[in-house]
PDB file of C-alpha atoms in Angstrom:
ATOM      1  CA  MET O  29     155.081 134.378  17.989  1.00 79.00           C
ATOM      2  CA  LYS O  30     154.674 130.906  17.779  1.00 85.00           C
ATOM      3  CA  ILE O  31     150.990 129.656  17.551  1.00 86.00           C
ATOM      4  CA  ILE O  32     150.382 125.654  18.392  1.00 83.00           C
ATOM      5  CA  THR O  33     146.751 123.563  17.628  1.00 86.00           C
ATOM      6  CA  ILE O  34     145.656 120.918  20.032  1.00 86.00           C
ATOM      7  CA  GLU O  35     143.093 118.993  19.629  1.00 90.00           C
ATOM      8  CA  GLU O  36     139.385 119.661  21.504  1.00 89.00           C
ATOM      9  CA  GLU O  37     139.372 116.516  24.036  1.00 91.00           C
ATOM     10  CA  ALA O  38     143.616 117.553  25.127  1.00 88.00           C
ATOM     11  CA  TRP O  39     142.852 120.364  25.345  1.00 87.00           C
ATOM     12  CA  GLN O  40     139.613 120.046  27.906  1.00 90.00           C
ATOM     13  CA  GLN O  41     142.240 117.736  29.854  1.00 91.00           C
ATOM     14  CA  LEU O  42     144.348 120.359  29.779  1.00 89.00           C
ATOM     15  CA  ASN O  43     141.930 122.736  31.119  1.00 89.00           C
ATOM     16  CA  SER O  44     140.553 120.248  33.854  1.00 91.00           C
ATOM     17  CA  ARG O  45     143.788 120.199  35.722  1.00 91.00           C
ATOM     18  CA  ILE O  46     144.630 123.434  35.261  1.00 91.00           C
ATOM     19  CA  ASN O  47     141.733 124.086  37.063  1.00 91.00           C
ATOM     20  CA  ALA O  48     142.225 121.463  39.735  1.00 90.00           C
ATOM     21  CA  ILE O  49     145.489 122.889  40.967  1.00 89.00           C
ATOM     22  CA  ALA O  50     143.894 126.764  40.609  1.00 87.00           C
ATOM     23  CA  ASP O  51     141.343 124.546  43.637  1.00 85.00           C
ATOM     24  CA  TYR O  52     144.215 123.478  45.431  1.00 82.00           C
ATOM     25  CA  LEU O  53     145.891 126.407  45.996  1.00 80.00           C
ATOM     26  CA  LYS O  54     143.067 128.192  46.846  1.00 78.00           C
ATOM     27  CA  LYS O  55     141.944 125.658  49.348  1.00 75.00           C
ATOM     28  CA  GLN O  56     145.649 125.937  51.136  1.00 68.00           C
ATOM     29  CA  GLU O  57     146.060 129.681  51.519  1.00 64.00           C
ATOM     30  CA  ASP O  58     141.977 129.871  52.578  1.00 60.00           C
ATOM     31  CA  LYS O  59     143.358 128.535  55.902  1.00 61.00           C
ATOM     32  CA  SER O  60     140.491 128.602  58.075  1.00 69.00           C
ATOM     33  CA  TYR O  61     140.538 128.579  61.952  1.00 76.00           C
ATOM     34  CA  ASP O  62     136.646 127.715  62.667  1.00 77.00           C
ATOM     35  CA  ASP O  63     138.045 124.110  64.195  1.00 80.00           C
ATOM     36  CA  LEU O  64     140.728 125.499  66.245  1.00 85.00           C
ATOM     37  CA  TRP O  65     139.489 124.664  70.078  1.00 89.00           C
ATOM     38  CA  LEU O  66     139.828 127.747  73.268  1.00 91.00           C
ATOM     39  CA  ASN O  67     139.781 126.741  76.197  1.00 92.00           C
ATOM     40  CA  ASN O  68     137.794 129.525  79.186  1.00 92.00           C
ATOM     41  CA  HIS O  69     140.446 131.788  79.472  1.00 91.00           C
ATOM     42  CA  GLU O  70     140.823 132.220  75.879  1.00 90.00           C
ATOM     43  CA  VAL O  71     137.318 132.652  74.677  1.00 91.00           C
ATOM     44  CA  CYS O  72     137.211 135.114  77.395  1.00 91.00           C
ATOM     45  CA  GLN O  73     139.966 137.368  76.701  1.00 89.00           C
ATOM     46  CA  TYR O  74     138.726 137.561  72.888  1.00 85.00           C
ATOM     47  CA  LEU O  75     135.969 137.955  73.447  1.00 88.00           C
ATOM     48  CA  HIS O  76     135.898 140.152  76.924  1.00 89.00           C
ATOM     49  CA  ILE O  77     133.888 139.335  78.540  1.00 91.00           C
ATOM     50  CA  SER O  78     133.940 137.564  82.292  1.00 94.00           C
ATOM     51  CA  GLU O  79     133.612 133.425  83.181  1.00 94.00           C
ATOM     52  CA  LYS O  80     130.387 133.857  84.512  1.00 96.00           C
ATOM     53  CA  THR O  81     128.979 135.937  81.172  1.00 94.00           C
ATOM     54  CA  LEU O  82     130.470 132.405  79.817  1.00 94.00           C
ATOM     55  CA  TRP O  83     128.488 130.087  81.620  1.00 94.00           C
ATOM     56  CA  ARG O  84     125.017 132.167  81.887  1.00 94.00           C
ATOM     57  CA  MET O  85     125.635 131.930  77.723  1.00 92.00           C
ATOM     58  CA  ARG O  86     126.293 127.707  78.447  1.00 93.00           C
ATOM     59  CA  THR O  87     123.776 127.245  80.013  1.00 94.00           C
ATOM     60  CA  LYS O  88     121.402 128.943  78.478  1.00 93.00           C
ATOM     61  CA  GLY O  89     122.662 127.085  75.093  1.00 92.00           C
ATOM     62  CA  GLU O  90     123.607 130.590  72.970  1.00 90.00           C
ATOM     63  CA  ILE O  91     127.287 128.704  72.736  1.00 91.00           C
ATOM     64  CA  ALA O  92     127.846 125.423  71.776  1.00 92.00           C
ATOM     65  CA  TYR O  93     131.170 123.357  73.478  1.00 93.00           C
ATOM     66  CA  SER O  94     132.627 120.582  74.933  1.00 94.00           C
ATOM     67  CA  LYS O  95     133.705 119.559  78.453  1.00 94.00           C
ATOM     68  CA  MET O  96     136.749 116.675  78.576  1.00 93.00           C
ATOM     69  CA  TYR O  97     138.035 116.581  82.538  1.00 92.00           C
ATOM     70  CA  GLY O  98     135.935 119.093  84.158  1.00 91.00           C
ATOM     71  CA  GLN O  99     137.648 122.010  81.304  1.00 93.00           C
ATOM     72  CA  TYR O 100     134.997 123.481  79.071  1.00 95.00           C
ATOM     73  CA  PHE O 101     136.442 123.485  74.777  1.00 94.00           C
ATOM     74  CA  TYR O 102     134.953 126.021  71.974  1.00 93.00           C
ATOM     75  CA  THR O 103     135.240 126.044  68.723  1.00 91.00           C
ATOM     76  CA  ILE O 104     136.515 129.601  66.227  1.00 89.00           C
ATOM     77  CA  GLY O 105     133.599 128.659  64.527  1.00 87.00           C
ATOM     78  CA  ALA O 106     130.526 128.170  67.915  1.00 90.00           C
ATOM     79  CA  ILE O 107     132.136 131.471  68.205  1.00 90.00           C
ATOM     80  CA  LYS O 108     131.064 132.405  64.776  1.00 87.00           C
ATOM     81  CA  ASP O 109     127.382 131.443  64.705  1.00 87.00           C
ATOM     82  CA  MET O 110     126.857 132.329  68.395  1.00 88.00           C
ATOM     83  CA  LEU O 111     128.116 136.127  67.559  1.00 86.00           C
ATOM     84  CA  ASN O 112     126.491 135.987  64.017  1.00 82.00           C
ATOM     85  CA  ALA O 113     122.989 134.411  65.395  1.00 83.00           C
ATOM     86  CA  TYR O 114     122.972 137.592  68.741  1.00 78.00           C
ATOM     87  CA  ALA O 115     124.151 140.103  65.894  1.00 70.00           C
ATOM     88  CA  VAL O 116     122.265 143.257  66.133  1.00 65.00           C
ATOM     89  CA  GLN O 117     124.457 144.885  62.747  1.00 59.00           C
ATOM     90  CA  SER O 118     126.235 141.874  60.842  1.00 56.00           C
ATOM     91  CA  SER O 119     128.294 143.352  57.324  1.00 68.00           C
ATOM     92  CA  ASP O 120     130.163 141.469  55.742  1.00 74.00           C
ATOM     93  CA  GLU O 121     132.909 143.500  56.414  1.00 76.00           C
ATOM     94  CA  PHE O 122     131.990 143.024  60.205  1.00 72.00           C
ATOM     95  CA  VAL O 123     131.928 139.135  60.118  1.00 73.00           C
ATOM     96  CA  GLN O 124     135.446 139.657  57.964  1.00 78.00           C
ATOM     97  CA  GLU O 125     137.049 142.054  60.601  1.00 79.00           C
ATOM     98  CA  LEU O 126     136.133 139.922  63.455  1.00 75.00           C
ATOM     99  CA  MET O 127     137.770 136.714  62.330  1.00 77.00           C
ATOM    100  CA  ALA O 128     140.800 138.679  60.774  1.00 79.00           C
ATOM    101  CA  LYS O 129     140.975 140.288  64.623  1.00 76.00           C
ATOM    102  CA  GLY O 130     140.774 136.418  65.856  1.00 74.00           C
ATOM    103  CA  LYS O 131     143.188 134.613  63.515  1.00 76.00           C
ATOM    104  CA  SER O 132     146.087 138.114  64.715  1.00 74.00           C
ATOM    105  CA  TYR O 133     145.012 136.977  68.640  1.00 71.00           C
ATOM    106  CA  ILE O 134     145.298 133.214  67.850  1.00 71.00           C
ATOM    107  CA  GLU O 135     148.407 132.988  65.587  1.00 71.00           C
ATOM    108  CA  LYS O 136     149.150 135.606  68.714  1.00 71.00           C
ATOM    109  CA  GLY O 137     148.957 133.729  71.442  1.00 66.00           C
ATOM    110  CA  ARG O 138     149.911 129.686  70.531  1.00 61.00           C
ATOM    111  CA  GLN O 139     151.858 128.380  67.491  1.00 54.00           C
ATOM    112  CA  LEU O 140     149.838 126.801  64.553  1.00 51.00           C
ATOM    113  CA  LYS O 141     150.494 123.654  62.683  1.00 51.00           C
ATOM    114  CA  THR O 142     150.601 124.697  59.047  1.00 51.00           C
ATOM    115  CA  ASP O 143     150.261 121.227  57.005  1.00 47.00           C
ATOM    116  CA  LYS O 144     146.864 119.771  57.795  1.00 49.00           C
ATOM    117  CA  LYS O 145     146.745 115.963  57.145  1.00 48.00           C
TER     118      LYS O 145
END
């Protein structure tokens, strides 16, 4: 085994570059679907509720939405926020399980772009 010595400043620069690469890779692995938009039908299927129930939630201000050309759209993040706000029992395991189910539902339902700009 060979021992290599370098100056402290060079080691710190190398270490910071390695940490920057590691952070970048972690961000690439963490695919967040919070900004993905769903329409009424998709949200109703995802939550197993009727469109009338979703309409009530919208009018009461329980869920954030956007309206464009007469159609309503919701983000996954808004759905998660609403579920967390009204959860009777919320644990990290419950939220992780819900996120996993949501991701699998989305991935089955539509093609997603894998690279973000």
